[in-house]
Coordinates of C-alpha atoms and ligand atoms in Angstrom, one line a residue:
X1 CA 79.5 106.3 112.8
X2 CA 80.4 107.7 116.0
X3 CA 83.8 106.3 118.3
X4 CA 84.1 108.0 121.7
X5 CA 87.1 107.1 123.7
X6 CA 87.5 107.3 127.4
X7 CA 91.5 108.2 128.2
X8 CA 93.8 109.6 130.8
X9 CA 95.5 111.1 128.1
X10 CA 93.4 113.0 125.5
X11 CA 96.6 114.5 124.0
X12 CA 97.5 111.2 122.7
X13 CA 94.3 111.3 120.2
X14 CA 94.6 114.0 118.6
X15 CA 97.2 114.1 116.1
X16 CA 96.0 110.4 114.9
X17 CA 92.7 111.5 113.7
X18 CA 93.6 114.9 112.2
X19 CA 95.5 114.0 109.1
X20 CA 95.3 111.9 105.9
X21 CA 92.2 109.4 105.5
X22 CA 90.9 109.6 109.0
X23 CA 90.6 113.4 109.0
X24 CA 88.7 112.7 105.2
X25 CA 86.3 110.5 107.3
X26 CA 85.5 113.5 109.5
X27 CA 85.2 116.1 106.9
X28 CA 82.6 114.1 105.3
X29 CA 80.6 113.4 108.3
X30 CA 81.2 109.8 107.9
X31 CA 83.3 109.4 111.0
X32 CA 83.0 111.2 114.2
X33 CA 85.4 110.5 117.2
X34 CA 85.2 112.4 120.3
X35 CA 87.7 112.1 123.3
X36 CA 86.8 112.1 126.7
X37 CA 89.7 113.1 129.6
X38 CA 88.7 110.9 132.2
X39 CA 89.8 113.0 134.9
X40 CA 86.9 115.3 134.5
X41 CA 84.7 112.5 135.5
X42 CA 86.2 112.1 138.8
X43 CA 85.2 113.2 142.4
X44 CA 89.1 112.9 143.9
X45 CA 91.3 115.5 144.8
X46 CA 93.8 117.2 142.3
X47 CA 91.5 114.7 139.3
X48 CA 92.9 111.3 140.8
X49 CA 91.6 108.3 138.4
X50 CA 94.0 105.7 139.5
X51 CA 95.0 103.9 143.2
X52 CA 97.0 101.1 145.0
X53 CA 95.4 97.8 144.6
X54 CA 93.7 96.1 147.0
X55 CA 95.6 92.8 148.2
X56 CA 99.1 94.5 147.6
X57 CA 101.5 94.4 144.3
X58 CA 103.3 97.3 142.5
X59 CA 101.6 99.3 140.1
X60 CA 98.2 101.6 140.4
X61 CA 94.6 100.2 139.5
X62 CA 92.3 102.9 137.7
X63 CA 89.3 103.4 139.9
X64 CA 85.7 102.1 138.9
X65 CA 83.7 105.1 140.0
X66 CA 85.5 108.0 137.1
X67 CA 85.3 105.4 134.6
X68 CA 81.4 105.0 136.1
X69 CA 80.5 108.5 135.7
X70 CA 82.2 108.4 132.5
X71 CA 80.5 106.2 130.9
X72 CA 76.7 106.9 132.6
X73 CA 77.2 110.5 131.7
X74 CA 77.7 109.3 128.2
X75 CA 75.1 106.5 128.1
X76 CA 72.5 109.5 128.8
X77 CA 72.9 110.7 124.8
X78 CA 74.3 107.7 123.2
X79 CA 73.3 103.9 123.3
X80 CA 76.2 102.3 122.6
X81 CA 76.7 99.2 120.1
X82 CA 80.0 98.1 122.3
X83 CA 82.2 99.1 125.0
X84 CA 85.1 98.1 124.2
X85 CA 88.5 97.8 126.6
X86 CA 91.6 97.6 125.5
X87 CA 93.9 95.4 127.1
X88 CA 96.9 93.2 125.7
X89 CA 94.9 90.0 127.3
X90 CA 92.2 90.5 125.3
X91 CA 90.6 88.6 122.0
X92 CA 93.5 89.5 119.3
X93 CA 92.3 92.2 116.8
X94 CA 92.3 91.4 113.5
X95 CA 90.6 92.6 109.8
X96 CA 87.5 90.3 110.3
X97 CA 87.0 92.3 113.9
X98 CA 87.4 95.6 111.8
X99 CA 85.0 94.6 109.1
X100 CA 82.4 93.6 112.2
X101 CA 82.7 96.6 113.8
X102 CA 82.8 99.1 111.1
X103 CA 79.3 98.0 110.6
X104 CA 78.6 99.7 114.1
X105 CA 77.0 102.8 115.0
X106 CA 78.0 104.0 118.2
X107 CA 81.2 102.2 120.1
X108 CA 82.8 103.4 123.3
X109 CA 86.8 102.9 123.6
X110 CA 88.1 102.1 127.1
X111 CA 92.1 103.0 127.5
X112 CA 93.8 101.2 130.0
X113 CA 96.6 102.9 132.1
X114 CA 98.6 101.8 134.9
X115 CA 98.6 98.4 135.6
X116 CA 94.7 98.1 134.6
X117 CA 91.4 98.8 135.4
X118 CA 88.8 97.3 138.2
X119 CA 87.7 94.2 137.6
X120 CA 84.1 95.3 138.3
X121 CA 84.5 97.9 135.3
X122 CA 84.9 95.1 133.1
X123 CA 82.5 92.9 134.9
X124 CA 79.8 95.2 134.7
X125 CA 80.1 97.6 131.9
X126 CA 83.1 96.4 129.0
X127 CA 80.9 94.2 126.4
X128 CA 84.4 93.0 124.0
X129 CA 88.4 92.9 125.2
X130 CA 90.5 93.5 122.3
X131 CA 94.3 93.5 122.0
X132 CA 96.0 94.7 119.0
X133 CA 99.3 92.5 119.5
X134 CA 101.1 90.5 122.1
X135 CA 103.6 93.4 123.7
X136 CA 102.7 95.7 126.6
X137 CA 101.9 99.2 125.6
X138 CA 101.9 101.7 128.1
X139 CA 97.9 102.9 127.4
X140 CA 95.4 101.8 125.7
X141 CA 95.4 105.1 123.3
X142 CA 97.8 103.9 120.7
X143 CA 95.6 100.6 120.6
X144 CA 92.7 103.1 120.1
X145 CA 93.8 104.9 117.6
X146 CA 94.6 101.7 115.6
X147 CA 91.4 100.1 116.3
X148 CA 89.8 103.6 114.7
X149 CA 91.6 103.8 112.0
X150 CA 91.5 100.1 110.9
X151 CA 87.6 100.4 111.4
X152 CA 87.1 103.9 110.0
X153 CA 89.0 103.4 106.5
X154 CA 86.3 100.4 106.0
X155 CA 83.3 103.1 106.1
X156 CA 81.5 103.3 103.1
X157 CA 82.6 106.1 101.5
X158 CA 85.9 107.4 103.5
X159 CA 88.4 105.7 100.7
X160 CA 87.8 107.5 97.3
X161 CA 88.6 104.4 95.3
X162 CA 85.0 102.5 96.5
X163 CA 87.2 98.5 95.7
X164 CA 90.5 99.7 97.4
X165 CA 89.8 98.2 100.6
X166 CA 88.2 95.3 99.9
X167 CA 91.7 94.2 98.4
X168 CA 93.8 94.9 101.2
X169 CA 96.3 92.4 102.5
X170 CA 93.9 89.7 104.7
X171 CA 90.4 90.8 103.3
X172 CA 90.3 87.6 102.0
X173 CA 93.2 85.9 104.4
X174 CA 95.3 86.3 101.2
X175 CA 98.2 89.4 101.8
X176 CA 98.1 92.0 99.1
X177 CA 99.8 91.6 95.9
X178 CA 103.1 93.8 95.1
X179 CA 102.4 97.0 93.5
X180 CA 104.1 99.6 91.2
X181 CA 104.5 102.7 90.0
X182 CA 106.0 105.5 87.7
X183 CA 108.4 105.2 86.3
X184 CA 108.3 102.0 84.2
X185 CA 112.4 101.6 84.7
X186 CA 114.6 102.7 87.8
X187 CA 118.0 101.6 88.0
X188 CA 117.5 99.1 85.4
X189 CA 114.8 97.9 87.8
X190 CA 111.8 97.1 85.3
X191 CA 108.2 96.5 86.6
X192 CA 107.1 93.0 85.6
X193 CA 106.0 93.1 82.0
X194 CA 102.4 91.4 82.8
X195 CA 101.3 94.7 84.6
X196 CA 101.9 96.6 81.6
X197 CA 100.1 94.2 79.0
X198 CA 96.8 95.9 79.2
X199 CA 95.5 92.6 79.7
X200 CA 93.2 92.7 82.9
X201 CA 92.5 88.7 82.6
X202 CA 96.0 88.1 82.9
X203 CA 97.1 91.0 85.9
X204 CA 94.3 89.2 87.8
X205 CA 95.7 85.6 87.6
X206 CA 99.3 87.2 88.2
X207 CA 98.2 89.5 91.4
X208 CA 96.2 86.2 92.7
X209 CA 99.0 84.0 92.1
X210 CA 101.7 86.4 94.0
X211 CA 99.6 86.7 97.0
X212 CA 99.4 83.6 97.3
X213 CA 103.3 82.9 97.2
X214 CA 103.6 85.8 99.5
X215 CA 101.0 84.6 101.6
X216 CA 102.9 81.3 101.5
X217 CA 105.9 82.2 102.1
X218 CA 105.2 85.2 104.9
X219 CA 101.8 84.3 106.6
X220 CA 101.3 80.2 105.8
X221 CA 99.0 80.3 109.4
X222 CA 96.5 82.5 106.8
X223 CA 96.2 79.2 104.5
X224 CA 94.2 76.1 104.7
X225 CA 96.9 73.5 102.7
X226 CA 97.8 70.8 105.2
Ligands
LIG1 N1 97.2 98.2 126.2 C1 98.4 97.9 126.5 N2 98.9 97.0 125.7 C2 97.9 96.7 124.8 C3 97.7 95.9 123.6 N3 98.7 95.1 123.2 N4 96.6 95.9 123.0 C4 95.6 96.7 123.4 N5 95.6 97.5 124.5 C5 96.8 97.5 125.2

């Protein structure tokens, strides 16, 4: 799978993608992410992206033409599956999205900056709004990088245990389970007995029963009961 992101701030990207299970991905040719510094794609003096906006108002409006060459000089080698802008009024992100779109081949990230992009951009060229949360950040990179992440860990093969994200917290609108781990007593602290039994019947009905209490009690929205 290939993600290229579009951002006034390449910096940002790198450190997120260079590390742990997303830098795995990469290594294994599974997941390939490639930022692009939008200022290069612009014809303005000292690489200006951004302007006042039309009508009046504080705040600057990234221009349409950089994020037009952008794109058009990336659409020459790449059809994209989705071009996707990321904006806090967009369609809430969530696991279903991830599981979607980690089925995708090629998707193109759009960072916002400022106080937005040109309506025509999105008009003519953004085909899915996401937001990861209802807050303001100040760019879309941090949203990127979660987006990435959340969609890259769900390629086949980038987690070495093949089951482990299938039974992440929502996967099934249930939150995960608690787990444990060495050692078996701290402070008096004992793990509950039932994970120790050996019996795999019975660790099942207990890790199904406590996300549903946790579900319950945390995340009732996530349950169907009324
Ligand atoms: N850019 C700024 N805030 C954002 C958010 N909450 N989600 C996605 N992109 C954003």
């Amino acid at each position: 799978m290939r993600i290229d992101i579009i951002s006034v701030v390449p910096d940002l990207l790198v450190s997120p993608f260079a590390h742990s299970i997303m830098k795995r991905a990469k290594d294994r040719g599974l997941l390939e992410v490639n930022v692009i510094n939008l200022r290069e794609h612009t014809t303005y003096a000292r690489a200006q992206v951004d302007h006042y906006q039309f009508g009046g108002g504080a705040g600057m409006v990234m221009m349409i033409e950089p994020l037009v060459n952008a794109i058009e000089s990336l659409q020459k080698h790449t059809v994209y599956d989705e071009v996707i802008f990321l904006t806090p009024d967009g369609e809430t992100f969530n696991q279903q999205t991830a599981n979607s779109l980690s089925l995708k081949k090629n998707l193109l990230l759009i960072c916002g900056h400022y106080k937005g992009i040109d309506q025509r951009f999105r008009d003519h060229f953004v085909t899915r709004e996401l937001s990861i949360g209802d807050y303001v950040l100040s760019g879309g990179e941090l949203a990127a990088a979660v987006l990435t992440d959340a969609i890259g860990r769900l390629i086949p093969g980038v987690l070495n245990d093949g089951t482990s994200a299938l039974t992440d917290s929502f996967q099934d609108n249930l939150l995960a389970p608690p787990v444990y781990t060495r050692p078996e007593t701290f402070r008096g602290w004992k793990v509950p007995d039932v994970l120790m039994s050996g019996n795999h019947k019975l660790i099942d009905e207990w890790r199904q029963e406590q996300a549903l209490c946790r579900t319950r009690e945390r995340r009732p929205d996530l349950l169907d009961e009324d």
